[in-house]
Every structure is written in structure tokens, then in C-alpha cells.
């Protein structure tokens, strides 16, 4: 049976989900492995129709389940991050790969990055238009080029050198995102959850990795690039501190070097990853900016966001397996089936607000 325990994160008066008592632990006292995923943060109205809601949760579960199984069998954190992001890039529920938002001129420009916590090796691509799996190209940049970040046509030329799959740009089109572009161009804003994807993991060897992939913002122009391919902003991993993947208004995550700042708070201070994530999302960022998922050196997965919702999930070697959208509606999978956690969320009296004036942490 899955047990989830909670503790109050006193500094912000919120909640952090911990590993389970009695969980399988490594000799160093850590969980053997842990993983968290996100599928974007944003307004995500609570009255989205049931089909959409369970579609998001099922997509998150499928991705998380793949990561869980691979980590259980000893895959490395980098392998798992790439594989899970690839699955999410192919899932039109998310704004990454197929299902990416449209640029102002009706195309797609995809960004991704990956980081290996063992040695801070990292790779990223920005503004690619024909690469089916930008995360795979980012990994190739990390492992097979002397560079960290490749952009546009040059990145696509490198994809050919590396035989990374390219597709016709229409591969990324979906009706739903086209509707969002039309609404955006008509001045009606972009109310769709954006759906950037991210994965952070600690593997059985104790190594951390993080990866993020996105189509960016609906209607973006002028070669705009957000935080997702910026190592230190949208993605960070360093063994001994934390692995971080962010989602939200990229410009703010770049300005505040969110990924690196969270890890630096752990490296130079006495705060843990959960506390650092809560502090940066709650105090450095402004309400509505977005959120992060984090896994620490002991395999504990947490998240923090200051938007109405964040599509997310977490699993670990202690049996935790949860997916959630809002702060109080998570699905826990047990051997006897899937339980809908609506209304069962144990929260301290100072409940995080869905208006985004206080971050939700868990
Ligand atoms: N952070 C992404 C960007 O600014 C978008 C998102 O996560 O929704 O490109």
C-alpha cells in the first residue's frame, strides 16, 4: 500500500511531501531512486471538462510509469530524463514536440535542455522547427559536441550529422493549439495550460539529471527563446544539491536564474531542496509566474508553483506514485487501482491560494 506522509514547511507555512517511512533506501540512507515530472503550469481552470482532466492525468501517469519502471531496473538518470521527455514530446496533451504551441507566423519553434548532475555536463537547443525530439538533440549536444547550446538552422544541421529524426513542421500541429493562436491573435489571451514538459530524477547510483522541453509561448515572435533551453534557468542538476526543471513565464525564470539559484541555496546554505524551491517560487518569483519540480540528492521529489495549477507527478522507490493538477486533487495509484484524491489532501490551516498569491508546495 502506498503511504504518503507530510510535514509542514515552517518557513512558508506550507506542505512538503516526504519519502515514506520504511521505504527501500540506499546504503547512504537515501531513497534508491526518485523522479518528478511536470507538464506545465498556468491558469488551468478547475472546471475543465472531465475528459480533458483525466486525459492530462493519464498522460502524466503513462510518462511517470515509464520513468518508474526504468529507474527501478537501474537505468541512469540521464537515460530516464531523455526517455520520459521523449514520451511527453510525442503526447499532444503537452506543449512540447507534437502539440507545441504556434508562433505568431503559424509555425513552431522548439527549445530543450538536459543536464547531468555528475559533472554538470549539459546540452541545449533553441528554435528548432523540424526535430521530432528536441530533448534527444540536446543530449547529443551535451555528449557529442564541444558546445552547450545550438540554435536554429545550425542545430538542425547538427541533427543531420547525428542522425536525429527530423519531421515536417506540420507534425507538431494540433487543432487545439491552432485555436489558441487564433484567440491570441484576436487579443483574447492564451487561456490554455501551456504544457511545457520537464523531468528530474535520481537514479540508483545516486546521480541526478534534469531535462525540459517546450514549444514556448503562443504567438511568440522575433526568435524569442524562453528559459527551457537555458541551463541555470529552466533546467539544472548537480549531484549533492538538486535537479530542477521549471515551467512558466520564461523571462522571469531567466532573470532570476531559478534552477541554479535553488541549487545554490542548498549548496551554500542550510536549506534543503524543497525549502529552496518554496523560497524561490514564493519569494523571488511573482504570483502567476510558474513553478518547478525538484528532486534532491536523497531522491525526494517535491514541487512548488504559484499559478492556479501545475500538471505534475512524482514517484520513488518507497512506493510513492502520484499525479496532480491543482493543489488538492491528486491521483494515487495503488495495487488495487487508482484512487482520486480530491478532497483528501491534508493541508495546514494556511491553505495555499489558487489565486497565486502564495505558492503551492508539496
Ligand atoms: N517556460 C516556457 C517558456 O517561457 C513556457 C512554459 O513553461 O509554459 O518558453
Short mmCIF file of C-alpha atoms and ligand atoms in Angstrom, two decimals:
data_model
loop_
_atom_site.label_atom_id
_atom_site.label_comp_id
_atom_site.label_asym_id
_atom_site.label_seq_id
_atom_site.Cartn_x
_atom_site.Cartn_y
_atom_site.Cartn_z
CA UNK A 1 0.00 0.00 0.00
CA UNK A 2 1.18 3.49 -0.75
CA UNK A 3 1.65 5.78 2.18
CA UNK A 4 2.39 9.42 1.83
CA UNK A 5 3.42 11.48 4.81
CA UNK A 6 3.53 15.26 5.02
CA UNK A 7 5.37 17.81 7.08
CA UNK A 8 4.80 21.49 7.43
CA UNK A 9 7.48 23.55 5.74
CA UNK A 10 7.55 26.10 8.54
CA UNK A 11 9.30 28.86 6.62
CA UNK A 12 6.39 29.29 4.27
CA UNK A 13 3.68 27.61 6.29
CA UNK A 14 3.05 25.08 3.59
CA UNK A 15 3.43 21.39 3.00
CA UNK A 16 6.24 19.22 1.70
CA UNK A 17 5.67 15.59 0.76
CA UNK A 18 8.36 13.32 2.09
CA UNK A 19 9.56 9.83 1.34
CA UNK A 20 7.63 7.07 3.04
CA UNK A 21 8.69 5.60 6.36
CA UNK A 22 10.13 2.16 5.71
CA UNK A 23 10.85 2.97 2.08
CA UNK A 24 13.57 1.00 0.27
CA UNK A 25 16.67 3.01 0.96
CA UNK A 26 20.17 3.00 -0.39
CA UNK A 27 23.16 2.39 1.94
CA UNK A 28 23.61 6.17 2.26
CA UNK A 29 20.11 6.45 3.73
CA UNK A 30 18.57 7.92 0.59
CA UNK A 31 15.67 6.53 -1.36
CA UNK A 32 17.05 4.21 -4.02
CA UNK A 33 15.55 6.37 -6.74
CA UNK A 34 13.09 9.22 -7.20
CA UNK A 35 11.51 11.03 -10.12
CA UNK A 36 9.26 14.04 -10.67
CA UNK A 37 7.68 15.22 -13.91
CA UNK A 38 5.71 18.28 -14.96
CA UNK A 39 3.52 19.10 -17.92
CA UNK A 40 3.34 22.86 -17.45
CA UNK A 41 1.85 25.38 -15.06
CA UNK A 42 -0.75 28.06 -15.58
CA UNK A 43 -4.32 29.08 -15.06
CA UNK A 44 -5.77 25.59 -15.71
CA UNK A 45 -9.38 26.30 -14.70
CA UNK A 46 -10.85 23.84 -12.25
CA UNK A 47 -13.91 23.43 -14.42
CA UNK A 48 -12.04 21.95 -17.40
CA UNK A 49 -14.14 19.10 -18.69
CA UNK A 50 -13.70 15.66 -17.24
CA UNK A 51 -12.27 14.24 -20.45
CA UNK A 52 -9.53 16.86 -20.51
CA UNK A 53 -8.76 16.40 -16.81
CA UNK A 54 -8.45 12.64 -16.98
CA UNK A 55 -6.54 12.95 -20.27
CA UNK A 56 -3.89 15.06 -18.54
CA UNK A 57 -3.69 12.70 -15.58
CA UNK A 58 -3.46 9.61 -17.79
CA UNK A 59 -0.70 11.19 -19.87
CA UNK A 60 1.21 12.08 -16.71
CA UNK A 61 0.71 8.57 -15.33
CA UNK A 62 1.98 6.91 -18.51
CA UNK A 63 5.11 9.06 -18.53
CA UNK A 64 5.73 8.64 -14.81
CA UNK A 65 5.18 4.90 -15.01
CA UNK A 66 7.81 4.60 -17.72
CA UNK A 67 10.29 6.54 -15.60
CA UNK A 68 9.46 4.50 -12.51
CA UNK A 69 10.00 1.19 -14.28
CA UNK A 70 13.27 2.29 -15.87
CA UNK A 71 14.72 3.64 -12.63
CA UNK A 72 13.64 0.51 -10.78
CA UNK A 73 15.62 -1.56 -13.31
CA UNK A 74 18.72 0.55 -12.93
CA UNK A 75 18.60 2.96 -15.87
CA UNK A 76 20.65 6.12 -15.37
CA UNK A 77 19.01 9.42 -14.51
CA UNK A 78 20.10 10.92 -17.84
CA UNK A 79 18.59 8.00 -19.79
CA UNK A 80 15.33 8.25 -17.89
CA UNK A 81 15.08 12.02 -18.27
CA UNK A 82 15.55 11.74 -22.03
CA UNK A 83 13.14 8.82 -22.43
CA UNK A 84 10.35 10.32 -20.37
CA UNK A 85 10.65 13.73 -22.04
CA UNK A 86 10.53 11.97 -25.44
CA UNK A 87 7.25 10.29 -24.48
CA UNK A 88 5.84 13.65 -23.44
CA UNK A 89 7.10 15.29 -26.64
CA UNK A 90 5.01 12.81 -28.62
CA UNK A 91 1.91 13.42 -26.50
CA UNK A 92 -0.33 16.19 -27.90
CA UNK A 93 -1.56 16.99 -24.41
CA UNK A 94 1.68 18.86 -23.81
CA UNK A 95 3.33 21.93 -25.30
CA UNK A 96 6.46 20.13 -26.42
CA UNK A 97 7.10 18.28 -29.67
CA UNK A 98 3.72 17.26 -31.12
CA UNK A 99 1.16 19.62 -29.57
CA UNK A 100 3.61 22.52 -29.30
CA UNK A 101 2.06 25.99 -29.37
CA UNK A 102 2.17 28.03 -32.58
CA UNK A 103 4.42 31.01 -33.17
CA UNK A 104 2.86 34.24 -34.41
CA UNK A 105 3.54 33.32 -38.02
CA UNK A 106 1.91 29.89 -37.69
CA UNK A 107 4.99 27.73 -37.16
CA UNK A 108 6.62 26.04 -34.19
CA UNK A 109 9.98 26.81 -32.60
CA UNK A 110 11.06 24.24 -30.05
CA UNK A 111 13.53 24.57 -27.18
CA UNK A 112 15.01 21.90 -24.88
CA UNK A 113 17.87 21.26 -22.49
CA UNK A 114 19.30 18.43 -20.42
CA UNK A 115 21.86 18.37 -17.60
CA UNK A 116 23.83 15.57 -15.98
CA UNK A 117 24.33 16.14 -12.25
CA UNK A 118 27.53 14.07 -12.14
CA UNK A 119 29.71 16.64 -13.85
CA UNK A 120 27.40 19.48 -14.88
CA UNK A 121 27.61 18.37 -18.47
CA UNK A 122 24.73 19.98 -20.29
CA UNK A 123 23.29 20.45 -23.75
CA UNK A 124 20.52 22.57 -25.23
CA UNK A 125 18.79 23.51 -28.47
CA UNK A 126 16.69 26.58 -29.23
CA UNK A 127 14.30 27.47 -32.03
CA UNK A 128 14.35 24.15 -33.87
CA UNK A 129 11.45 23.62 -36.25
CA UNK A 130 11.85 20.12 -37.64
CA UNK A 131 13.35 17.98 -34.85
CA UNK A 132 10.83 15.48 -33.53
CA UNK A 133 12.60 15.07 -30.19
CA UNK A 134 14.45 18.23 -29.20
CA UNK A 135 15.49 16.60 -25.91
CA UNK A 136 17.41 13.94 -27.82
CA UNK A 137 19.19 16.59 -29.85
CA UNK A 138 20.01 18.43 -26.61
CA UNK A 139 21.53 15.23 -25.23
CA UNK A 140 23.62 14.84 -28.38
CA UNK A 141 24.84 18.42 -27.97
CA UNK A 142 25.83 17.52 -24.41
CA UNK A 143 27.56 14.25 -25.26
CA UNK A 144 28.81 14.65 -28.80
CA UNK A 145 29.65 18.30 -29.36
CA UNK A 146 32.06 20.70 -27.70
CA UNK A 147 29.17 23.16 -27.18
CA UNK A 148 26.31 23.68 -24.76
CA UNK A 149 23.62 25.49 -26.79
CA UNK A 150 22.86 25.27 -30.52
CA UNK A 151 20.16 27.37 -32.17
CA UNK A 152 18.00 27.32 -35.31
CA UNK A 153 19.34 26.07 -38.63
CA UNK A 154 22.72 25.18 -37.14
CA UNK A 155 21.07 22.92 -34.57
CA UNK A 156 19.15 21.22 -37.37
CA UNK A 157 22.32 20.69 -39.37
CA UNK A 158 23.81 19.05 -36.28
CA UNK A 159 20.68 16.86 -36.06
CA UNK A 160 21.50 15.57 -39.54
CA UNK A 161 25.12 14.89 -38.57
CA UNK A 162 23.87 12.91 -35.59
CA UNK A 163 21.01 11.22 -37.48
CA UNK A 164 18.48 12.65 -35.04
CA UNK A 165 14.99 12.34 -36.53
CA UNK A 166 13.60 15.36 -38.37
CA UNK A 167 9.97 15.72 -39.40
CA UNK A 168 7.83 18.01 -41.49
CA UNK A 169 6.88 21.00 -39.32
CA UNK A 170 3.19 20.08 -39.67
CA UNK A 171 3.98 17.04 -37.46
CA UNK A 172 3.70 19.39 -34.47
CA UNK A 173 0.31 20.89 -35.48
CA UNK A 174 -2.81 20.30 -33.40
CA UNK A 175 -6.26 21.89 -33.79
CA UNK A 176 -6.32 22.86 -30.17
CA UNK A 177 -3.12 24.91 -30.38
CA UNK A 178 -4.30 26.47 -33.63
CA UNK A 179 -7.43 27.66 -31.83
CA UNK A 180 -5.21 29.12 -29.11
CA UNK A 181 -3.17 31.03 -31.69
CA UNK A 182 -6.33 32.42 -33.27
CA UNK A 183 -7.61 33.52 -29.87
CA UNK A 184 -4.25 35.04 -29.07
CA UNK A 185 -4.15 36.96 -32.36
CA UNK A 186 -7.72 38.14 -31.74
CA UNK A 187 -6.50 39.63 -28.47
CA UNK A 188 -8.26 37.12 -26.28
CA UNK A 189 -5.12 35.97 -24.48
CA UNK A 190 -3.99 32.40 -24.17
CA UNK A 191 -6.01 30.53 -21.62
CA UNK A 192 -4.79 27.06 -22.47
CA UNK A 193 -2.40 25.47 -19.99
CA UNK A 194 0.89 25.89 -21.76
CA UNK A 195 2.21 22.43 -21.09
CA UNK A 196 5.99 22.65 -21.22
CA UNK A 197 7.37 19.31 -20.01
CA UNK A 198 10.15 18.56 -17.57
CA UNK A 199 11.66 15.58 -15.76
CA UNK A 200 14.05 15.37 -12.80
CA UNK A 201 15.44 12.09 -11.49
CA UNK A 202 17.83 10.50 -9.05
CA UNK A 203 18.96 7.02 -10.10
CA UNK A 204 20.14 4.01 -8.09
CA UNK A 205 23.74 5.20 -8.36
CA UNK A 206 22.73 8.44 -6.63
CA UNK A 207 23.19 10.57 -9.73
CA UNK A 208 20.85 13.42 -10.62
CA UNK A 209 19.67 14.67 -14.01
CA UNK A 210 17.12 17.17 -15.30
CA UNK A 211 15.56 17.94 -18.68
CA UNK A 212 12.98 20.38 -20.05
CA UNK A 213 11.32 20.69 -23.47
CA UNK A 214 8.84 23.25 -24.78
CA UNK A 215 7.17 24.97 -27.68
CA UNK A 216 7.44 28.20 -25.67
CA UNK A 217 4.69 30.81 -25.68
CA UNK A 218 1.73 31.02 -28.05
CA UNK A 219 2.23 33.76 -30.63
CA UNK A 220 5.91 34.33 -29.82
CA UNK A 221 8.00 36.15 -32.45
CA UNK A 222 11.39 37.56 -33.34
CA UNK A 223 13.17 34.35 -32.41
CA UNK A 224 12.10 34.63 -28.80
CA UNK A 225 13.71 31.97 -26.60
CA UNK A 226 12.50 31.25 -23.06
CA UNK A 227 14.11 29.61 -20.06
CA UNK A 228 13.67 25.96 -21.05
CA UNK A 229 16.93 25.71 -23.04
CA UNK A 230 18.80 27.99 -20.63
CA UNK A 231 20.82 25.88 -18.22
CA UNK A 232 20.64 27.51 -14.80
CA UNK A 233 17.21 29.00 -15.52
CA UNK A 234 14.76 26.32 -16.74
CA UNK A 235 16.99 23.31 -16.08
CA UNK A 236 19.63 22.46 -13.51
CA UNK A 237 21.20 19.33 -11.99
CA UNK A 238 24.21 18.95 -9.71
CA UNK A 239 24.86 15.91 -7.56
CA UNK A 240 24.82 16.81 -3.89
CA UNK A 241 22.20 19.53 -4.33
CA UNK A 242 19.18 19.13 -6.58
CA UNK A 243 17.84 18.59 -10.07
CA UNK A 244 15.33 21.23 -11.15
CA UNK A 245 13.01 21.72 -14.13
CA UNK A 246 10.89 24.85 -14.45
CA UNK A 247 7.77 25.94 -16.27
CA UNK A 248 6.16 29.34 -16.59
CA UNK A 249 6.99 32.80 -17.90
CA UNK A 250 10.47 32.10 -19.19
CA UNK A 251 11.74 35.66 -18.99
CA UNK A 252 11.28 35.65 -15.20
CA UNK A 253 12.99 32.30 -14.79
CA UNK A 254 15.95 33.61 -16.80
CA UNK A 255 16.11 36.90 -14.85
CA UNK A 256 16.28 35.03 -11.58
CA UNK A 257 18.39 32.07 -12.76
CA UNK A 258 15.82 29.93 -11.00
CA UNK A 259 17.33 26.46 -11.41
CA UNK A 260 20.81 27.47 -10.32
CA UNK A 261 19.51 29.70 -7.53
CA UNK A 262 17.59 26.80 -5.98
CA UNK A 263 20.70 24.60 -6.09
CA UNK A 264 22.92 27.42 -4.81
CA UNK A 265 20.67 27.95 -1.79
CA UNK A 266 21.24 24.29 -0.96
CA UNK A 267 24.96 24.38 -1.76
CA UNK A 268 25.78 27.48 0.26
CA UNK A 269 23.09 27.41 2.90
CA UNK A 270 21.39 25.08 5.28
CA UNK A 271 18.16 24.81 3.40
CA UNK A 272 17.01 21.65 1.62
CA UNK A 273 15.78 21.47 -1.98
CA UNK A 274 12.12 21.60 -1.01
CA UNK A 275 12.69 24.70 1.11
CA UNK A 276 14.82 26.34 -1.58
CA UNK A 277 12.18 25.69 -4.25
CA UNK A 278 9.45 27.08 -2.00
CA UNK A 279 11.52 30.17 -1.25
CA UNK A 280 12.40 30.98 -4.85
CA UNK A 281 8.90 30.33 -6.19
CA UNK A 282 7.24 32.06 -3.22
CA UNK A 283 9.57 34.99 -2.65
CA UNK A 284 11.72 35.62 -5.70
CA UNK A 285 9.15 34.99 -8.42
CA UNK A 286 5.87 36.86 -8.63
CA UNK A 287 2.44 35.23 -8.32
CA UNK A 288 1.43 33.64 -11.59
CA UNK A 289 4.98 33.19 -12.90
CA UNK A 290 5.00 29.37 -12.81
CA UNK A 291 6.60 26.54 -10.90
CA UNK A 292 9.36 23.97 -10.55
CA UNK A 293 9.80 20.29 -9.86
CA UNK A 294 12.81 19.25 -7.84
CA UNK A 295 14.45 16.02 -6.78
CA UNK A 296 17.14 16.11 -4.11
CA UNK A 297 20.29 14.07 -3.56
CA UNK A 298 18.32 11.63 -1.40
CA UNK A 299 15.75 11.01 -4.15
CA UNK A 300 12.95 13.05 -2.56
CA UNK A 301 10.75 14.68 -5.18
CA UNK A 302 8.94 17.93 -4.47
CA UNK A 303 7.35 20.79 -6.36
CA UNK A 304 6.41 24.43 -5.89
CA UNK A 305 4.22 26.64 -8.06
CA UNK A 306 2.49 30.00 -7.77
CA UNK A 307 -0.09 29.53 -10.51
CA UNK A 308 -3.57 28.05 -10.17
CA UNK A 309 -2.26 24.64 -11.18
CA UNK A 310 0.68 22.64 -12.41
CA UNK A 311 0.42 19.31 -14.22
CA UNK A 312 2.80 17.09 -12.27
CA UNK A 313 3.68 13.70 -10.88
CA UNK A 314 6.17 12.07 -8.57
CA UNK A 315 7.30 8.52 -7.84
CA UNK A 316 10.02 6.93 -5.74
CA UNK A 317 11.42 3.64 -4.53
CA UNK A 318 9.28 3.96 -1.40
CA UNK A 319 6.13 3.28 -3.40
CA UNK A 320 5.02 6.84 -3.94
CA UNK A 321 3.18 7.30 -7.25
CA UNK A 322 1.11 10.47 -7.52
CA UNK A 323 -0.15 12.73 -10.25
CA UNK A 324 -1.90 16.06 -9.72
CA UNK A 325 -3.08 19.25 -11.39
CA UNK A 326 -4.29 21.59 -8.65
CA UNK A 327 -3.07 21.72 -5.09
CA UNK A 328 -5.73 19.46 -3.73
CA UNK A 329 -6.60 16.94 -6.37
CA UNK A 330 -4.11 14.14 -6.82
CA UNK A 331 -4.44 10.59 -8.03
CA UNK A 332 -2.64 7.87 -6.15
CA UNK A 333 -2.21 4.53 -7.83
CA UNK A 334 -2.28 1.52 -5.56
CA UNK A 335 -2.13 -2.18 -6.37
CA UNK A 336 -5.93 -2.12 -6.09
CA UNK A 337 -6.45 0.59 -8.65
CA UNK A 338 -6.42 4.34 -8.96
CA UNK A 339 -7.86 6.48 -6.18
CA UNK A 340 -8.93 10.02 -6.90
CA UNK A 341 -7.52 12.14 -4.12
CA UNK A 342 -9.89 15.09 -4.46
CA UNK A 343 -10.82 16.32 -1.04
CA UNK A 344 -8.36 14.11 0.78
CA UNK A 345 -5.45 16.47 0.66
CA UNK A 346 -4.03 17.09 4.10
CA UNK A 347 -3.16 20.72 4.30
CA UNK A 348 -2.20 23.02 7.14
CA UNK A 349 -4.70 25.69 8.04
CA UNK A 350 -2.94 28.32 5.90
CA UNK A 351 -4.04 26.79 2.65
CA UNK A 352 -2.16 27.89 -0.42
CA UNK A 353 -4.31 30.14 -2.52
CA UNK A 354 -5.37 29.23 -6.03
CA UNK A 355 -5.18 32.92 -6.86
CA UNK A 356 -1.46 32.55 -6.90
CA UNK A 357 -0.61 34.86 -4.00
CA UNK A 358 1.18 32.08 -2.17
CA UNK A 359 2.95 29.13 -3.74
CA UNK A 360 1.65 25.61 -3.53
CA UNK A 361 4.37 23.25 -2.33
CA UNK A 362 4.26 19.52 -1.97
N1 LIG B 1 8.90 28.40 -19.76
C1 LIG B 1 8.42 28.27 -21.10
C2 LIG B 1 8.93 29.44 -21.91
O1 LIG B 1 8.94 30.55 -21.40
C3 LIG B 1 6.93 28.23 -21.23
C4 LIG B 1 6.19 27.42 -20.18
O2 LIG B 1 6.80 26.73 -19.38
O3 LIG B 1 4.97 27.44 -20.18
O4 LIG B 1 9.25 29.25 -23.05
#
